[in-house]
Amino acid sequence: MNQSSKTVQNWLLIGGVLVLAVVPLVFVKEGKFSGSDNKAKDAITEVQPNYKPWFSSPIVPASGEIESLLFASQAALGAGFVGYAIGLYKGRSEHK
Amino acid sequence: MTKYLSKKFATLLAMVCLSAYLVIGSPTPAYAMHIMEGYLPPVWAGFWWLVFIPFFLVGLRSLTKITTANPELKLLLAMSGAFTFVLSALKIPSVTGSCSHPTGTGLGAVLFGPSVMSVLGTMVLLFQAVLLAHGGLTTLGANACSMAIAGPFAAYWTYRGVLKMTSNPSVAIFLAASLGDLITYVVTSIQLALAFPSPTGGFVASFVKFGSIFAFTQVPLAISEGLLTVLVWNWLKTYNSEELKTLNSLKIQEL
């Protein structure tokens, strides 16, 4: 596969991911888009109404905003590093 | 390289401390992905910890082996970890009207072997459990069994099998990453169903219930994860084919 068709393929991959994320937002009108884990919690309560969690997290984000800040930081750190590594590899391969 | 990594580690540590400072002592309950803190009865939580520990130890050994034999692979290893870090932070809407996140463990499993991911995946889970109240410490064993063990192993064997059948690495990577992602949540459903069998339908009824929550939501996300993993794989093939060859020649431990 030559370079330009590979570039096209990469853009198609990115496009595919975007479409998969946007389609539910547009077409699933009744969706609340809460986390699937919260639904699992409700399901546990349904199966065993008396179940009480016996341990809770010692540290809990102060609000939804703080939580999203932490998630954004996590993604930024990871993406930054992936970008750094790929960039380094690219530069290295061009200097050969 | 080591100097760079230690610097990176220091930055990361500073970030972690800052985050910890921000979140300490806040009373609002938050909900977590995977199995939440305290939501597995002690017996099951302990059981999954016991299952998890041997895999983790084998992973540590294989990690040291790879990095001592080929120190130049450390950056690629860190990048595989970072990929998991990004993907498991992205909560993506799904067709079921709820959100979930991919796992990102397929890439590292295919590159370095599944046991290495049992260590990297656990680090991500620990970060989320401690700082984000996402997952939990008591349920870390169970969550590691699904995300850091079952997923990567499924991905690795899918990759090997599909590569043998089609000899097309892109297809193999795509299926490996997608299936690894999906299996992670299937295992989560099994774990919850074992701990909470339905009083009327038993394990099967519970499994169907939890499975329909996790696994269906996960299908489009698994496809997304497959696409993203192929994207990174393409970059690696273009810019770093040498290290990929080194990895291929390494005898990756199959367990």
Short mmCIF file of C-alpha atoms in Angstrom, two decimals:
data_model
loop_
_atom_site.label_atom_id
_atom_site.label_comp_id
_atom_site.label_asym_id
_atom_site.label_seq_id
_atom_site.Cartn_x
_atom_site.Cartn_y
_atom_site.Cartn_z
CA MET A 1 0.00 0.00 0.00
CA ASN A 2 1.49 3.36 -0.94
CA GLN A 3 1.63 6.38 1.32
CA SER A 4 -1.35 8.32 -0.02
CA SER A 5 -3.78 5.41 0.06
CA LYS A 6 -2.63 4.77 3.62
CA THR A 7 -3.39 8.38 4.51
CA VAL A 8 -6.85 7.97 3.02
CA GLN A 9 -7.35 4.81 5.03
CA ASN A 10 -6.32 6.63 8.23
CA TRP A 11 -8.81 9.43 7.62
CA LEU A 12 -11.51 6.86 6.94
CA LEU A 13 -10.70 5.20 10.28
CA ILE A 14 -11.01 8.52 12.11
CA GLY A 15 -14.23 9.28 10.24
CA GLY A 16 -15.66 5.92 11.21
CA VAL A 17 -15.03 6.55 14.89
CA LEU A 18 -16.68 9.99 14.70
CA VAL A 19 -19.73 8.60 12.90
CA LEU A 20 -20.11 5.83 15.48
CA ALA A 21 -20.05 8.40 18.29
CA VAL A 22 -22.36 10.94 16.66
CA VAL A 23 -25.04 8.61 15.25
CA PRO A 24 -26.43 7.57 18.67
CA LEU A 25 -26.59 11.22 19.77
CA VAL A 26 -28.63 12.15 16.72
CA PHE A 27 -30.87 9.11 16.38
CA VAL A 28 -31.44 7.84 19.90
CA LYS A 29 -33.83 10.55 21.00
CA GLU A 30 -34.97 9.04 24.28
CA GLY A 31 -31.43 8.31 25.45
CA LYS A 32 -30.19 9.89 28.66
CA PHE A 33 -26.62 8.82 27.96
CA SER A 34 -25.84 8.00 31.53
CA GLY A 35 -23.07 5.53 32.25
CA SER A 36 -23.74 1.84 31.70
CA ASP A 37 -22.24 1.26 35.16
CA ASN A 38 -25.06 3.22 36.81
CA LYS A 39 -27.54 1.01 35.02
CA ALA A 40 -25.70 -2.02 36.35
CA LYS A 41 -26.05 -0.61 39.84
CA ASP A 42 -29.80 -0.31 39.36
CA ALA A 43 -29.89 -3.88 38.05
CA ILE A 44 -28.10 -5.11 41.17
CA THR A 45 -30.66 -3.37 43.35
CA GLU A 46 -33.38 -5.00 41.28
CA VAL A 47 -31.97 -8.52 41.70
CA GLN A 48 -31.02 -8.12 45.36
CA PRO A 49 -32.97 -5.21 46.83
CA ASN A 50 -31.23 -5.59 50.18
CA TYR A 51 -27.68 -5.39 48.89
CA LYS A 52 -25.67 -2.62 50.53
CA PRO A 53 -22.23 -1.70 49.20
CA TRP A 54 -19.83 -2.62 51.98
CA PHE A 55 -17.04 -0.28 51.02
CA SER A 56 -16.93 3.11 49.37
CA SER A 57 -14.20 5.02 47.63
CA PRO A 58 -12.05 7.01 50.05
CA ILE A 59 -11.58 9.77 47.47
CA VAL A 60 -14.45 10.99 45.37
CA PRO A 61 -14.36 13.88 42.87
CA ALA A 62 -16.05 16.93 44.39
CA SER A 63 -18.49 17.44 41.51
CA GLY A 64 -19.29 16.37 37.98
CA GLU A 65 -17.07 19.18 36.77
CA ILE A 66 -14.08 17.99 38.77
CA GLU A 67 -14.70 14.48 37.59
CA SER A 68 -14.75 15.56 33.97
CA LEU A 69 -11.59 17.58 34.61
CA LEU A 70 -9.87 14.44 35.82
CA PHE A 71 -11.11 12.41 32.90
CA ALA A 72 -9.99 15.12 30.50
CA SER A 73 -6.57 15.19 32.17
CA GLN A 74 -6.31 11.44 31.86
CA ALA A 75 -7.15 11.56 28.17
CA ALA A 76 -4.83 14.54 27.59
CA LEU A 77 -1.90 12.85 29.30
CA GLY A 78 -2.40 9.66 27.35
CA ALA A 79 -3.00 11.35 24.01
CA GLY A 80 -0.03 13.65 24.58
CA PHE A 81 2.22 10.71 25.13
CA VAL A 82 0.89 8.75 22.15
CA GLY A 83 1.39 11.84 19.98
CA TYR A 84 4.90 12.35 21.33
CA ALA A 85 5.89 8.75 20.62
CA ILE A 86 4.45 8.69 17.10
CA GLY A 87 6.06 12.07 16.36
CA LEU A 88 9.39 10.82 17.61
CA TYR A 89 9.14 7.69 15.48
CA LYS A 90 8.21 9.79 12.47
CA GLY A 91 11.15 12.14 12.93
CA ARG A 92 13.47 9.20 13.48
CA SER A 93 12.32 7.46 10.31
CA GLU A 94 12.72 10.64 8.28
CA HIS A 95 16.29 11.16 9.42
CA LYS A 96 17.36 7.83 8.09
CA MET B 1 15.78 7.55 27.27
CA THR B 2 15.68 6.55 30.91
CA LYS B 3 16.32 10.16 31.82
CA TYR B 4 13.39 11.17 29.70
CA LEU B 5 11.15 8.53 31.21
CA SER B 6 12.03 9.50 34.75
CA LYS B 7 11.28 13.11 33.90
CA LYS B 8 7.98 12.04 32.45
CA PHE B 9 7.31 10.04 35.56
CA ALA B 10 8.01 13.09 37.73
CA THR B 11 5.54 15.14 35.70
CA LEU B 12 2.99 12.41 36.01
CA LEU B 13 3.55 12.22 39.75
CA ALA B 14 3.09 15.97 40.08
CA MET B 15 -0.13 15.69 38.13
CA VAL B 16 -1.31 12.83 40.31
CA CYS B 17 -0.56 14.79 43.49
CA LEU B 18 -2.40 17.82 42.17
CA SER B 19 -5.40 15.72 41.23
CA ALA B 20 -5.35 14.04 44.61
CA TYR B 21 -5.25 17.44 46.28
CA LEU B 22 -8.23 18.54 44.24
CA VAL B 23 -10.42 15.61 45.03
CA ILE B 24 -9.57 14.68 48.62
CA GLY B 25 -12.29 14.95 51.16
CA SER B 26 -15.25 15.54 48.93
CA PRO B 27 -18.47 13.93 50.10
CA THR B 28 -20.56 13.56 46.94
CA PRO B 29 -20.89 9.96 45.78
CA ALA B 30 -19.78 9.33 42.23
CA TYR B 31 -20.40 6.27 40.14
CA ALA B 32 -17.80 4.17 38.53
CA MET B 33 -17.39 2.22 35.37
CA HIS B 34 -16.72 -1.50 35.50
CA ILE B 35 -17.80 -2.88 38.84
CA MET B 36 -18.14 -0.12 41.40
CA GLU B 37 -16.48 0.06 44.77
CA GLY B 38 -18.23 -2.18 47.29
CA TYR B 39 -20.58 -3.65 44.72
CA LEU B 40 -19.17 -7.14 44.90
CA PRO B 41 -19.76 -9.18 48.05
CA PRO B 42 -16.48 -9.70 49.97
CA VAL B 43 -16.25 -13.38 49.00
CA TRP B 44 -16.38 -12.63 45.29
CA ALA B 45 -14.14 -9.60 45.58
CA GLY B 46 -11.54 -11.80 47.30
CA PHE B 47 -11.98 -14.60 44.78
CA TRP B 48 -11.25 -12.32 41.81
CA TRP B 49 -8.25 -10.83 43.61
CA LEU B 50 -6.89 -14.37 43.97
CA VAL B 51 -7.45 -15.09 40.28
CA PHE B 52 -5.85 -11.79 39.33
CA ILE B 53 -2.60 -11.94 41.35
CA PRO B 54 -0.82 -14.80 39.49
CA PHE B 55 -1.51 -13.16 36.12
CA PHE B 56 -0.14 -9.90 37.43
CA LEU B 57 3.06 -11.58 38.62
CA VAL B 58 3.57 -13.37 35.30
CA GLY B 59 2.97 -10.03 33.59
CA LEU B 60 5.58 -8.31 35.74
CA ARG B 61 8.11 -11.00 34.90
CA SER B 62 7.42 -10.79 31.19
CA LEU B 63 7.61 -6.99 31.38
CA THR B 64 11.06 -7.08 32.99
CA LYS B 65 12.22 -9.68 30.50
CA ILE B 66 11.20 -7.60 27.50
CA THR B 67 12.65 -4.35 28.83
CA THR B 68 15.98 -5.85 29.89
CA ALA B 69 16.44 -7.64 26.57
CA ASN B 70 15.31 -4.67 24.46
CA PRO B 71 15.47 -1.41 26.42
CA GLU B 72 14.65 0.53 23.25
CA LEU B 73 11.13 -0.93 23.37
CA LYS B 74 10.31 0.96 26.57
CA LEU B 75 8.92 3.92 24.67
CA LEU B 76 6.62 1.67 22.65
CA LEU B 77 5.58 -0.05 25.85
CA ALA B 78 4.78 3.27 27.50
CA MET B 79 2.85 4.26 24.40
CA SER B 80 0.72 1.11 24.62
CA GLY B 81 -0.03 2.03 28.22
CA ALA B 82 -0.84 5.60 27.22
CA PHE B 83 -3.21 4.31 24.54
CA THR B 84 -5.15 2.40 27.19
CA PHE B 85 -5.06 5.52 29.35
CA VAL B 86 -6.70 7.65 26.63
CA LEU B 87 -9.27 5.13 25.50
CA SER B 88 -10.48 4.25 28.96
CA ALA B 89 -11.01 7.96 29.68
CA LEU B 90 -13.30 8.45 26.71
CA LYS B 91 -16.92 7.86 27.58
CA ILE B 92 -18.63 7.47 24.25
CA PRO B 93 -22.40 7.51 23.62
CA SER B 94 -23.81 4.28 22.26
CA VAL B 95 -26.94 3.17 20.42
CA THR B 96 -28.53 1.91 23.64
CA GLY B 97 -28.78 5.49 24.90
CA SER B 98 -26.14 5.12 27.55
CA CYS B 99 -22.41 5.71 27.64
CA SER B 100 -19.45 3.46 28.17
CA HIS B 101 -15.77 3.57 27.40
CA PRO B 102 -13.40 1.41 25.34
CA THR B 103 -10.50 -0.33 27.02
CA GLY B 104 -7.56 0.14 24.64
CA THR B 105 -5.84 -3.02 25.82
CA GLY B 106 -5.84 -4.75 22.43
CA LEU B 107 -2.89 -2.82 20.98
CA GLY B 108 -0.46 -3.65 23.78
CA ALA B 109 -1.66 -7.26 23.90
CA VAL B 110 -0.95 -7.76 20.22
CA LEU B 111 2.42 -5.97 20.39
CA PHE B 112 3.83 -7.27 23.65
CA GLY B 113 1.69 -10.26 24.55
CA PRO B 114 -1.34 -10.40 26.83
CA SER B 115 0.40 -10.80 30.17
CA VAL B 116 2.18 -7.46 29.81
CA MET B 117 -1.23 -5.80 29.56
CA SER B 118 -2.26 -7.34 32.86
CA VAL B 119 0.24 -4.94 34.43
CA LEU B 120 -0.45 -1.87 32.26
CA GLY B 121 -4.22 -2.34 32.41
CA THR B 122 -4.12 -2.68 36.17
CA MET B 123 -2.21 0.58 36.46
CA VAL B 124 -4.94 2.35 34.54
CA LEU B 125 -7.64 0.73 36.68
CA LEU B 126 -5.78 1.68 39.86
CA PHE B 127 -5.49 5.30 38.74
CA GLN B 128 -9.22 5.44 38.03
CA ALA B 129 -10.16 3.63 41.23
CA VAL B 130 -8.05 5.81 43.51
CA LEU B 131 -8.44 9.24 41.93
CA LEU B 132 -11.71 9.14 40.06
CA ALA B 133 -13.77 6.82 42.25
CA HIS B 134 -14.27 4.93 39.02
CA GLY B 135 -14.17 1.20 39.62
CA GLY B 136 -12.82 0.42 43.06
CA LEU B 137 -10.11 -1.07 45.20
CA THR B 138 -12.20 -3.96 46.54
CA THR B 139 -13.36 -4.68 43.00
CA LEU B 140 -9.94 -4.05 41.43
CA GLY B 141 -9.24 -7.79 41.24
CA ALA B 142 -12.48 -8.42 39.37
CA ASN B 143 -12.07 -5.44 37.08
CA ALA B 144 -8.47 -6.38 36.33
CA CYS B 145 -9.61 -9.92 35.49
CA SER B 146 -11.97 -8.53 32.87
CA MET B 147 -10.08 -5.55 31.46
CA ALA B 148 -6.43 -6.43 32.05
CA ILE B 149 -6.57 -10.21 31.65
CA ALA B 150 -9.61 -11.58 29.77
CA GLY B 151 -9.69 -8.73 27.21
CA PRO B 152 -5.97 -8.81 26.32
CA PHE B 153 -5.89 -12.62 26.13
CA ALA B 154 -8.95 -12.64 23.87
CA ALA B 155 -7.33 -9.95 21.72
CA TYR B 156 -4.03 -11.80 21.49
CA TRP B 157 -5.51 -15.13 20.49
CA THR B 158 -7.90 -13.48 18.03
CA TYR B 159 -4.95 -11.72 16.43
CA ARG B 160 -2.97 -14.93 16.11
CA GLY B 161 -5.91 -16.91 14.77
CA VAL B 162 -7.12 -14.34 12.26
CA LEU B 163 -3.59 -13.62 11.06
CA LYS B 164 -3.10 -17.29 10.37
CA MET B 165 -6.38 -17.51 8.46
CA THR B 166 -6.30 -14.27 6.47
CA SER B 167 -2.64 -13.16 6.70
CA ASN B 168 -4.00 -9.62 6.76
CA PRO B 169 -2.60 -7.84 9.85
CA SER B 170 -5.04 -4.90 9.66
CA VAL B 171 -8.08 -7.18 9.75
CA ALA B 172 -6.48 -9.23 12.51
CA ILE B 173 -5.74 -6.12 14.61
CA PHE B 174 -9.22 -4.74 14.09
CA LEU B 175 -10.95 -7.97 15.15
CA ALA B 176 -8.52 -8.49 18.03
CA ALA B 177 -9.08 -5.04 19.51
CA SER B 178 -12.85 -5.15 19.03
CA LEU B 179 -13.25 -8.61 20.46
CA GLY B 180 -10.94 -7.87 23.38
CA ASP B 181 -13.07 -4.84 24.22
CA LEU B 182 -16.30 -6.81 23.99
CA ILE B 183 -15.01 -9.78 26.00
CA THR B 184 -14.00 -7.39 28.79
CA TYR B 185 -17.62 -6.43 29.34
CA VAL B 186 -18.93 -9.94 28.82
CA VAL B 187 -16.65 -11.03 31.66
CA THR B 188 -17.88 -8.11 33.78
CA SER B 189 -21.43 -9.36 33.18
CA ILE B 190 -20.44 -12.89 34.16
CA GLN B 191 -18.81 -11.61 37.35
CA LEU B 192 -21.89 -9.64 38.32
CA ALA B 193 -24.22 -12.53 37.45
CA LEU B 194 -22.17 -14.92 39.58
CA ALA B 195 -22.31 -12.57 42.54
CA PHE B 196 -25.95 -11.60 42.01
CA PRO B 197 -27.87 -14.57 40.59
CA SER B 198 -31.50 -13.73 40.04
CA PRO B 199 -33.78 -15.29 42.69
CA THR B 200 -36.07 -16.62 39.96
CA GLY B 201 -33.89 -17.29 36.93
CA GLY B 202 -30.53 -17.86 38.61
CA PHE B 203 -27.21 -17.12 36.95
CA VAL B 204 -28.52 -17.18 33.39
CA ALA B 205 -31.27 -14.62 33.98
CA SER B 206 -28.82 -12.31 35.73
CA PHE B 207 -26.22 -12.75 33.02
CA VAL B 208 -28.75 -11.79 30.36
CA LYS B 209 -29.70 -8.76 32.41
CA PHE B 210 -26.16 -7.49 33.02
CA GLY B 211 -25.04 -8.55 29.58
CA SER B 212 -27.75 -6.49 27.93
CA ILE B 213 -26.58 -3.45 29.91
CA PHE B 214 -22.86 -3.77 29.29
CA ALA B 215 -22.37 -5.83 26.18
CA PHE B 216 -24.95 -4.21 23.87
CA THR B 217 -23.77 -0.75 24.79
CA GLN B 218 -20.28 -1.93 24.06
CA VAL B 219 -20.77 -3.19 20.50
CA PRO B 220 -20.36 0.16 18.67
CA LEU B 221 -17.59 1.11 21.08
CA ALA B 222 -15.78 -2.10 20.34
CA ILE B 223 -15.89 -1.22 16.65
CA SER B 224 -14.53 2.26 17.45
CA GLU B 225 -11.75 0.73 19.47
CA GLY B 226 -10.90 -1.60 16.59
CA LEU B 227 -10.71 1.34 14.17
CA LEU B 228 -8.52 3.43 16.49
CA THR B 229 -6.19 0.52 17.13
CA VAL B 230 -5.74 -0.02 13.39
CA LEU B 231 -5.00 3.72 13.08
CA VAL B 232 -2.16 3.56 15.61
CA TRP B 233 -0.98 0.31 14.07
CA ASN B 234 -0.77 2.01 10.65
CA TRP B 235 1.34 4.80 12.12
CA LEU B 236 3.64 2.33 13.77
CA LYS B 237 4.00 0.36 10.55
CA THR B 238 4.86 3.51 8.60
CA TYR B 239 7.23 5.13 11.07
CA ASN B 240 8.52 2.36 13.27
CA SER B 241 8.56 -0.84 11.28
CA GLU B 242 11.95 -1.71 12.76
CA GLU B 243 10.74 -2.11 16.32
CA LEU B 244 7.70 -4.01 15.10
CA LYS B 245 10.12 -6.47 13.52
CA THR B 246 12.07 -6.72 16.78
CA LEU B 247 8.81 -7.50 18.54
CA ASN B 248 7.91 -10.13 15.98
CA SER B 249 11.20 -11.89 16.50
CA LEU B 250 10.77 -11.82 20.27
CA LYS B 251 9.28 -14.99 21.57
CA ILE B 252 6.32 -13.51 23.31
CA GLN B 253 5.26 -15.55 26.25
CA GLU B 254 1.89 -16.93 25.54
CA LEU B 255 0.84 -16.94 29.12
#
